[in-house]
Amino acid sequence: MGGKFSLDGHHALLGKGTEDEMEIFGYRTQFFRKALCIAGYLFSCGALLLVFYWKPNWDVWANCAPCDLEEADTVLLRATDEFQRYKRKKVMSLNLQHLLDSEKPDLLFSEDQDSVIYRAIARPGLKVRFIQVQKIRYAWDVPGKAFVRVGSLEDSNTCYEIHRKFGDGLTKRQRDLRKLVCGPNAIEIEIQPIWKLLFKEILNPFYVFQAFTLTLWLSQGYYEFATALIILTIISIGLTVYDLRQQSVKLHNLVEEHNKVRVTAWTKHEGGHQSESCHLVPGDILLLEGQKLSLPCDAILLDGSCVVNEGMLTGESVPVTKTPLPQADNVQPWKKHSLEDHRRHVLFCGTEVIQTRPSSKGPARAVVLQTGFNTAKGDLVRSILYPKPLNFRLYKEAFFFMGGMICVAFVGLIYGACVYAHNKRPASQTALMALLLLSGVINPALPAALTTGIVYAQWRLKKRKIFCISPQRINICGQINLVCFDKTGTLTEDGLNLFGVVPCQDASFRPLHSFSSGLLPWGPLCQAMATCHSLLFLEGRIQGDPMDLKMFEGTGWEMEESGSGDPESGAPKTCSVVKPGPKASKAPLGGMAILHQFPFSSSLLRMSVITKELGKDTHGLYMKGAPETVASFCQPMTVPSSFQAELKSFTAQGFRVIALAHKELSLDAADSLRDLDRDEVESGLTFLGLLVLENRLKGETRPVLEELREARIRTVMVTGDNLETAITVGRNSGMIPSGDRVILVEASDPEDPHPASVSWQEMEDTQPCKETKQDPCITIYDKSSSSFHFAMNGKTFQALQKSFSSLLTKILVNGTVFARMSPGQKSSLVEEFQKLDYYVGMCGDGANDCGALKMAYAGISLSEQEASVASPFTSQTPNIQCVPELIREGRASLISSFAVFKYLILYGMTLFLGCALLYWVCIWKQNGWYVSRKVRVNCGHHKLERILQATEFPLLQMQIFGNYQFLLQDGVAMAACLSTPQVWLWTKKSGSGNSRTGWWKESFKGSAFCSSPCSPGNQSSFPFGDNGAPNGTSAIRNMVVSYENTTLYHLDTLNCCIMAFVFCKGRPFRKPIYSNHIFTCLMSIWLGLCVFILFADIEVIYKGLQLLCIPNLWRGYILIMIVVQFAVAVFVEDALLENRRLWLWIKALLGIRSSSKYRKLQRQMEGEASWPPMNHRDFTEDAKRNRKSKTYINPAYENSEDV
């Protein structure tokens, strides 16, 4: 039935090149295979179905035959990451005949035949095949023979095509068709039913294993022990289900309002009408007439302008102005036409429209770009619903270790079976006892216990106003060894202080005008500062970018609400108006109207406005931006020859410098401002001068960077600001220590006939002298200094990526300052660091750092929002103090996970060895003929007290109240608490079995007996006689109540106390154990109780716990063994396994080196005299020849000890 199929047709990539990329395989269900599988489900009592639930790929392979995707009714999805997880999806079908009737699809899509929806309609059946993957719908592209994403407009549309195809809206039939294929515009998160959450949790492999073990224990009569574990399991599952349910409710409430927005949509031939936002489809026209609106979809602005608050996306609640998409007749797709500035035309779902401004054609209009989970808000929700799996070393190695424990369990299974089979016991009994031994090795509570530390770390982070949407990343924060910081708003203050302006007149700079001496005099420079900004007058106050606000306040001018001015002034109603205020310098005009704005772009590094003097027909253009960029648009004759020197004199002192320029424009009334070519109007400007602002460090910056440096965590600055300013901030903050050299790297792309080149130049440290504020000081460094830092701009970084990829890795090992970096370049830098095996954290304000924050292992957005799409972590405290706090919590959580893992593994091994020893002793004593019908090996109910108190309480308190000290070293200590006194006790031999029995008897006969009602003198000291036969009718009971069991009980109970104490120590990761008062009290009480039971002669206790009263001398021996075991455990754990110096010495002795790529690079560069290059230029050919050259370790960052 499957027939022949092509490999290419059977396999493809779904969502190629996106974050959701997956491999997809086509399969067709076969009736015969399905019938066999159903029979397998019945005969296996559902076990096969459970296996298929865990392994969906096995399910598909068993039920289906491979085929082409075009014929498939089932697809198998495989993630392209290293985990390669599988998912099974059913191919569904939509019948469009009832909707289209006699109307042909060609007529509906006559102007948009490149649409995915048109290409997805199969003819002549008029059906659409699709799959739903992580809330996203993929339809089958019939001509393209691939599943493609639906729910958004095609990116291939040009600006002109978007206006032409969708400018007049869609017809009702087109809307209905698109809604059926794309689905409703809704971000629907159903509240998961409790029964579904319960079943998902119960079907976890560990809980299934626990159900299996509990069934075994109950079948053998361990009612108390099994009941206790059942209660604990029910509580654990209940708490987990409750937590998942609460999360589901919170997420549902977060998006519920999104689906209830009322909007005004425009339908072709019918006009505007009110409707629910869930009916919107890609291509619909939205009319934006209201003052405020929460956008229910992503949309492209076609007419008018909007002011929106994008705090949900960026974490920065600053009004952003959106401009309409130009109607340029260009063959490039609309996104490429606008480069990185396409976002300035897009209104994102979940953001709030604060203000709209109509165009000459009518109200502001926008075309729906994406709907549902395809939107920006949908992407945020999906990132919470489907977090990416993290390849964390702890989990990976724990998985392999668990595999080893499973092998030990099977060895125990074989051992138990062999012992019972050797004594010719019944097969059923042999199987049961062997399975009992297998079940004691692996603790089913291990996964839940490992997440406990994460849960409480997240709770403590929330108390510190650090919110997390990806809890699994908390443990990864414990391994961060490199942190990238944005500069403005992160290391430095958000608000800039005006220092002064340097006017330019006749191509020469005038003396600095300080704002402390008064407001700026009237002139073109004052006009530029008053008009060239993105400020808005909203809700009775001026709002906008903090730097623009400072600049505007420095002029003393005032802003009026749009359209509130005098109609006689000639100012349009849709523009902002600025006028001189009472404190402003005297001006010969009544005010200026800001007619049009070319917004600031991080890729263009500039913004400009077109203005008009009130009451006149004089138009002008004002520009501000990065000094180098603005100067390149000015007439060379207007730029002073000392431009670079003047700029450097300020940036070297840490000031932020903005350049201003001006141009007179001749515009007719008929000219449309939106159709003006930006490059044309922004040419031939006159240079006006420099605006100098103080960029002060935050008070917490320097101490935090010093703290990270002491912890050997490398810090890097990634900013969009000037390189000189960034270097100065780096020195002032301590990121570049005093005395270290800074080497400027400059690279250029190849330009015929010149190849790509890279130059190296050492920079002098120019700092303001303490004696005067005017003249700078130059610090001369020792050229032999081996501590150095590379600094470069975004252009150099991009050129190095393209032409010097091997050289880039060497530079990154010592790269500290990266300036003029675009958002895309910031993301690429984080990725390059990760390729070198750094655990990278990123801290930014969320504005231009969204990509880098999401790319980093731990992205921290400094935002007032509780959570944003920008990063996994959001800190409401606007300084970098949150970075060490997060690392502390991450490392505390990590070390708690280690401790819990070691404790539970050793607890299982203790139980396993104790049971194995009892198996051997009890079977050996029977001489092959005596067996109880219900042998109760003492791993059961009389250990209930130990399990409840020694396991659960210490474990719970270790997690809840486990404190931390400071930062965690790499490396995990292996457990060595289980020493060998009990093994020595049971393996000591003196010839034969009877002689061993004699040894026990002789030991107790020669001891001082207990003088109490439970004295051994009043009962049998051993359940067997000298000939191996049972002593009386109580022999079956005495198989449990024996000296072996009693001794092992005391040893194991106290051993759990030892493990809890040894693994719960404080330094260097947490506070000392005695500072955890509740845990210390519980441990003390339990230890005292254990010692009391050991030495007490109270018959009620002995009978209740099914123990024998043993001689006092033997009790002393037990106590001595426990003390020795405690000393050995502490010595092994602290003096051996966690002795860092010892392991460094062993590594050095054996020649073991770190396998991290950046460590290997450091070793390769070690001792190379020619590195770093100084004051010369390399070309592409030279770089290729030097690819195998060595690198150099930077002592400023790296420790000489290779851990």
mmCIF file of C-alpha atoms in Angstrom, residues 206-419:
data_model
loop_
_atom_site.group_PDB
_atom_site.id
_atom_site.type_symbol
_atom_site.label_atom_id
_atom_site.label_comp_id
_atom_site.label_asym_id
_atom_site.label_seq_id
_atom_site.Cartn_x
_atom_site.Cartn_y
_atom_site.Cartn_z
ATOM 1 C CA PHE A 206 9.722 7.451 36.860
ATOM 2 C CA TYR A 207 6.193 7.365 38.254
ATOM 3 C CA VAL A 208 5.437 4.247 36.214
ATOM 4 C CA PHE A 209 8.554 2.673 37.692
ATOM 5 C CA GLN A 210 7.426 3.763 41.159
ATOM 6 C CA ALA A 211 3.989 2.192 40.595
ATOM 7 C CA PHE A 212 5.741 -1.028 39.617
ATOM 8 C CA THR A 213 7.895 -1.053 42.767
ATOM 9 C CA LEU A 214 4.969 -0.191 45.029
ATOM 10 C CA THR A 215 2.991 -3.061 43.553
ATOM 11 C CA LEU A 216 5.875 -5.398 44.321
ATOM 12 C CA TRP A 217 6.190 -4.186 47.901
ATOM 13 C CA LEU A 218 2.467 -4.415 48.545
ATOM 14 C CA SER A 219 2.391 -7.949 47.144
ATOM 15 C CA GLN A 220 5.091 -8.917 49.643
ATOM 16 C CA GLY A 221 3.311 -7.393 52.621
ATOM 17 C CA TYR A 222 5.251 -4.138 53.023
ATOM 18 C CA TYR A 223 2.002 -2.288 53.736
ATOM 19 C CA GLU A 224 3.301 0.458 56.011
ATOM 20 C CA PHE A 225 6.316 1.316 53.860
ATOM 21 C CA ALA A 226 4.345 1.234 50.593
ATOM 22 C CA THR A 227 1.496 3.248 52.110
ATOM 23 C CA ALA A 228 3.915 5.941 53.253
ATOM 24 C CA LEU A 229 5.447 6.179 49.790
ATOM 25 C CA ILE A 230 2.008 6.259 48.183
ATOM 26 C CA ILE A 231 1.042 9.183 50.409
ATOM 27 C CA LEU A 232 4.266 11.041 49.588
ATOM 28 C CA THR A 233 3.819 10.315 45.863
ATOM 29 C CA ILE A 234 0.231 11.557 45.916
ATOM 30 C CA ILE A 235 1.343 14.751 47.653
ATOM 31 C CA SER A 236 4.175 15.238 45.118
ATOM 32 C CA ILE A 237 1.911 14.632 42.121
ATOM 33 C CA GLY A 238 -0.797 16.812 43.622
ATOM 34 C CA LEU A 239 1.568 19.733 44.160
ATOM 35 C CA THR A 240 2.957 19.366 40.633
ATOM 36 C CA VAL A 241 -0.506 19.222 39.065
ATOM 37 C CA TYR A 242 -1.603 22.217 41.149
ATOM 38 C CA ASP A 243 1.429 24.212 40.004
ATOM 39 C CA LEU A 244 0.856 23.297 36.353
ATOM 40 C CA ARG A 245 -2.802 24.174 36.673
ATOM 41 C CA GLN A 246 -1.971 27.574 38.164
ATOM 42 C CA GLN A 247 0.479 28.272 35.362
ATOM 43 C CA SER A 248 -2.160 27.309 32.821
ATOM 44 C CA VAL A 249 -4.688 29.642 34.441
ATOM 45 C CA LYS A 250 -2.201 32.529 34.568
ATOM 46 C CA LEU A 251 -1.238 32.095 30.921
ATOM 47 C CA HIS A 252 -4.891 31.847 29.929
ATOM 48 C CA ASN A 253 -5.671 35.083 31.785
ATOM 49 C CA LEU A 254 -2.659 36.767 30.174
ATOM 50 C CA VAL A 255 -4.015 36.270 26.657
ATOM 51 C CA GLU A 256 -7.758 36.208 27.352
ATOM 52 C CA GLU A 257 -8.285 39.910 26.729
ATOM 53 C CA HIS A 258 -6.404 39.645 23.439
ATOM 54 C CA ASN A 259 -9.303 37.757 21.875
ATOM 55 C CA LYS A 260 -11.992 40.267 22.921
ATOM 56 C CA VAL A 261 -10.798 43.444 21.196
ATOM 57 C CA ARG A 262 -13.296 45.362 19.080
ATOM 58 C CA VAL A 263 -11.778 46.734 15.878
ATOM 59 C CA THR A 264 -12.893 48.591 12.795
ATOM 60 C CA ALA A 265 -12.140 46.579 9.652
ATOM 61 C CA TRP A 266 -12.561 47.705 6.055
ATOM 62 C CA THR A 267 -14.179 45.282 3.594
ATOM 63 C CA LYS A 268 -13.916 45.868 -0.140
ATOM 64 C CA HIS A 269 -17.171 47.129 -1.712
ATOM 65 C CA GLU A 270 -18.801 47.267 1.749
ATOM 66 C CA GLY A 271 -16.794 49.802 3.746
ATOM 67 C CA GLY A 272 -15.860 49.861 7.424
ATOM 68 C CA HIS A 273 -17.595 47.835 10.099
ATOM 69 C CA GLN A 274 -17.053 46.882 13.726
ATOM 70 C CA SER A 275 -16.135 43.283 14.469
ATOM 71 C CA GLU A 276 -14.361 41.041 16.954
ATOM 72 C CA SER A 277 -10.625 40.840 16.471
ATOM 73 C CA CYS A 278 -10.824 37.038 16.176
ATOM 74 C CA HIS A 279 -12.328 37.480 12.687
ATOM 75 C CA LEU A 280 -9.292 39.332 11.302
ATOM 76 C CA VAL A 281 -7.248 37.605 8.599
ATOM 77 C CA PRO A 282 -3.920 38.447 6.918
ATOM 78 C CA GLY A 283 -4.655 41.102 4.280
ATOM 79 C CA ASP A 284 -7.510 42.792 6.170
ATOM 80 C CA ILE A 285 -7.479 46.580 6.497
ATOM 81 C CA LEU A 286 -7.669 48.050 10.000
ATOM 82 C CA LEU A 287 -8.906 51.599 10.543
ATOM 83 C CA LEU A 288 -7.079 53.200 13.474
ATOM 84 C CA GLU A 289 -9.359 55.988 14.585
ATOM 85 C CA GLY A 290 -9.381 55.677 18.352
ATOM 86 C CA GLN A 291 -6.843 57.237 20.665
ATOM 87 C CA LYS A 292 -5.941 53.996 22.435
ATOM 88 C CA LEU A 293 -6.050 50.418 21.208
ATOM 89 C CA SER A 294 -4.358 47.187 22.239
ATOM 90 C CA LEU A 295 -3.333 45.699 18.918
ATOM 91 C CA PRO A 296 -4.796 42.209 18.363
ATOM 92 C CA CYS A 297 -2.469 41.342 15.462
ATOM 93 C CA ASP A 298 0.707 42.380 13.676
ATOM 94 C CA ALA A 299 -0.027 45.000 11.043
ATOM 95 C CA ILE A 300 1.844 47.162 8.493
ATOM 96 C CA LEU A 301 0.976 50.850 8.633
ATOM 97 C CA LEU A 302 -0.131 52.074 5.189
ATOM 98 C CA ASP A 303 -1.447 55.591 5.866
ATOM 99 C CA GLY A 304 -1.116 58.093 8.675
ATOM 100 C CA SER A 305 1.175 57.662 11.664
ATOM 101 C CA CYS A 306 0.899 56.069 15.091
ATOM 102 C CA VAL A 307 2.539 56.344 18.462
ATOM 103 C CA VAL A 308 2.756 53.024 20.286
ATOM 104 C CA ASN A 309 4.077 51.703 23.577
ATOM 105 C CA GLU A 310 6.178 48.589 22.889
ATOM 106 C CA GLY A 311 6.989 47.854 26.516
ATOM 107 C CA MET A 312 5.597 44.327 26.193
ATOM 108 C CA LEU A 313 8.169 43.548 23.507
ATOM 109 C CA THR A 314 11.247 45.494 24.503
ATOM 110 C CA GLY A 315 10.725 46.120 28.194
ATOM 111 C CA GLU A 316 11.222 49.840 27.543
ATOM 112 C CA SER A 317 8.061 51.896 28.044
ATOM 113 C CA VAL A 318 9.074 54.721 25.702
ATOM 114 C CA PRO A 319 6.611 55.928 23.029
ATOM 115 C CA VAL A 320 7.671 54.844 19.548
ATOM 116 C CA THR A 321 6.497 56.594 16.400
ATOM 117 C CA LYS A 322 5.441 54.371 13.496
ATOM 118 C CA THR A 323 5.568 55.677 9.952
ATOM 119 C CA PRO A 324 3.647 54.401 6.903
ATOM 120 C CA LEU A 325 5.186 51.951 4.457
ATOM 121 C CA PRO A 326 6.364 53.859 1.365
ATOM 122 C CA GLN A 327 4.782 53.080 -1.999
ATOM 123 C CA ALA A 328 8.163 52.818 -3.697
ATOM 124 C CA ASP A 329 8.038 50.759 -6.879
ATOM 125 C CA ASN A 330 10.941 48.512 -5.989
ATOM 126 C CA VAL A 331 11.569 44.888 -6.923
ATOM 127 C CA GLN A 332 12.984 44.103 -3.495
ATOM 128 C CA PRO A 333 10.759 42.515 -0.813
ATOM 129 C CA TRP A 334 9.374 45.083 1.566
ATOM 130 C CA LYS A 335 11.555 43.974 4.499
ATOM 131 C CA LYS A 336 14.771 44.134 2.479
ATOM 132 C CA HIS A 337 13.783 47.508 1.082
ATOM 133 C CA SER A 338 13.652 48.868 4.613
ATOM 134 C CA LEU A 339 16.600 46.767 5.828
ATOM 135 C CA GLU A 340 16.560 46.619 9.615
ATOM 136 C CA ASP A 341 14.141 49.552 9.746
ATOM 137 C CA HIS A 342 11.123 47.565 8.586
ATOM 138 C CA ARG A 343 10.027 47.482 12.235
ATOM 139 C CA ARG A 344 9.285 51.196 12.097
ATOM 140 C CA HIS A 345 6.342 50.406 9.774
ATOM 141 C CA VAL A 346 5.014 47.458 11.800
ATOM 142 C CA LEU A 347 2.478 47.636 14.628
ATOM 143 C CA PHE A 348 3.112 44.591 16.802
ATOM 144 C CA CYS A 349 0.468 42.513 18.513
ATOM 145 C CA GLY A 350 0.150 43.206 22.214
ATOM 146 C CA THR A 351 1.543 46.726 21.979
ATOM 147 C CA GLU A 352 -0.668 49.693 22.760
ATOM 148 C CA VAL A 353 -1.537 52.409 20.259
ATOM 149 C CA ILE A 354 -1.327 55.631 22.262
ATOM 150 C CA GLN A 355 -2.047 58.109 19.511
ATOM 151 C CA THR A 356 -2.944 58.059 15.824
ATOM 152 C CA ARG A 357 -2.559 60.764 13.219
ATOM 153 C CA PRO A 358 -4.619 60.635 10.040
ATOM 154 C CA SER A 359 -3.211 61.261 6.586
ATOM 155 C CA SER A 360 -4.613 63.470 3.860
ATOM 156 C CA LYS A 361 -6.561 60.436 2.595
ATOM 157 C CA GLY A 362 -8.361 59.830 5.852
ATOM 158 C CA PRO A 363 -7.772 57.941 9.100
ATOM 159 C CA ALA A 364 -4.670 55.903 9.706
ATOM 160 C CA ARG A 365 -4.878 52.522 8.013
ATOM 161 C CA ALA A 366 -2.908 49.313 8.491
ATOM 162 C CA VAL A 367 -2.966 45.967 6.724
ATOM 163 C CA VAL A 368 -2.989 42.844 8.899
ATOM 164 C CA LEU A 369 0.404 41.157 8.541
ATOM 165 C CA GLN A 370 0.149 38.181 10.920
ATOM 166 C CA THR A 371 -2.543 36.684 13.086
ATOM 167 C CA GLY A 372 -2.825 34.322 16.047
ATOM 168 C CA PHE A 373 0.320 32.594 17.218
ATOM 169 C CA ASN A 374 2.275 33.971 14.244
ATOM 170 C CA THR A 375 2.332 37.408 15.880
ATOM 171 C CA ALA A 376 4.912 38.888 18.217
ATOM 172 C CA LYS A 377 2.729 38.215 21.248
ATOM 173 C CA GLY A 378 1.967 34.741 19.969
ATOM 174 C CA ASP A 379 5.689 34.104 19.711
ATOM 175 C CA LEU A 380 6.095 35.124 23.362
ATOM 176 C CA VAL A 381 3.322 32.765 24.458
ATOM 177 C CA ARG A 382 4.741 29.908 22.380
ATOM 178 C CA SER A 383 8.177 30.434 23.917
ATOM 179 C CA ILE A 384 6.546 29.870 27.321
ATOM 180 C CA LEU A 385 4.482 26.898 26.176
ATOM 181 C CA TYR A 386 7.303 25.197 24.293
ATOM 182 C CA PRO A 387 10.647 26.177 25.846
ATOM 183 C CA LYS A 388 13.704 24.985 23.976
ATOM 184 C CA PRO A 389 15.512 22.073 25.605
ATOM 185 C CA LEU A 390 18.832 23.019 27.123
ATOM 186 C CA ASN A 391 21.914 20.905 26.667
ATOM 187 C CA PHE A 392 23.060 21.313 30.231
ATOM 188 C CA ARG A 393 26.010 19.190 31.292
ATOM 189 C CA LEU A 394 24.447 18.262 34.634
ATOM 190 C CA TYR A 395 21.378 16.721 33.031
ATOM 191 C CA LYS A 396 23.383 15.043 30.293
ATOM 192 C CA GLU A 397 25.836 13.409 32.699
ATOM 193 C CA ALA A 398 23.086 12.551 35.170
ATOM 194 C CA PHE A 399 21.376 10.652 32.361
ATOM 195 C CA PHE A 400 24.490 8.575 31.721
ATOM 196 C CA PHE A 401 24.952 8.020 35.448
ATOM 197 C CA MET A 402 21.380 6.775 35.726
ATOM 198 C CA GLY A 403 22.187 4.359 32.922
ATOM 199 C CA GLY A 404 25.027 3.040 35.075
ATOM 200 C CA MET A 405 22.676 2.698 38.037
ATOM 201 C CA ILE A 406 20.267 0.722 35.881
ATOM 202 C CA CYS A 407 23.134 -1.637 35.061
ATOM 203 C CA VAL A 408 23.801 -2.030 38.808
ATOM 204 C CA ALA A 409 20.103 -2.747 39.322
ATOM 205 C CA PHE A 410 20.202 -5.512 36.726
ATOM 206 C CA VAL A 411 23.300 -6.952 38.367
ATOM 207 C CA GLY A 412 21.270 -7.061 41.596
ATOM 208 C CA LEU A 413 18.431 -8.708 39.712
ATOM 209 C CA ILE A 414 20.748 -11.428 38.456
ATOM 210 C CA TYR A 415 22.333 -11.782 41.893
ATOM 211 C CA GLY A 416 18.999 -12.236 43.639
ATOM 212 C CA ALA A 417 17.789 -14.699 41.046
ATOM 213 C CA CYS A 418 21.022 -16.720 41.257
ATOM 214 C CA VAL A 419 20.970 -16.870 45.064
#
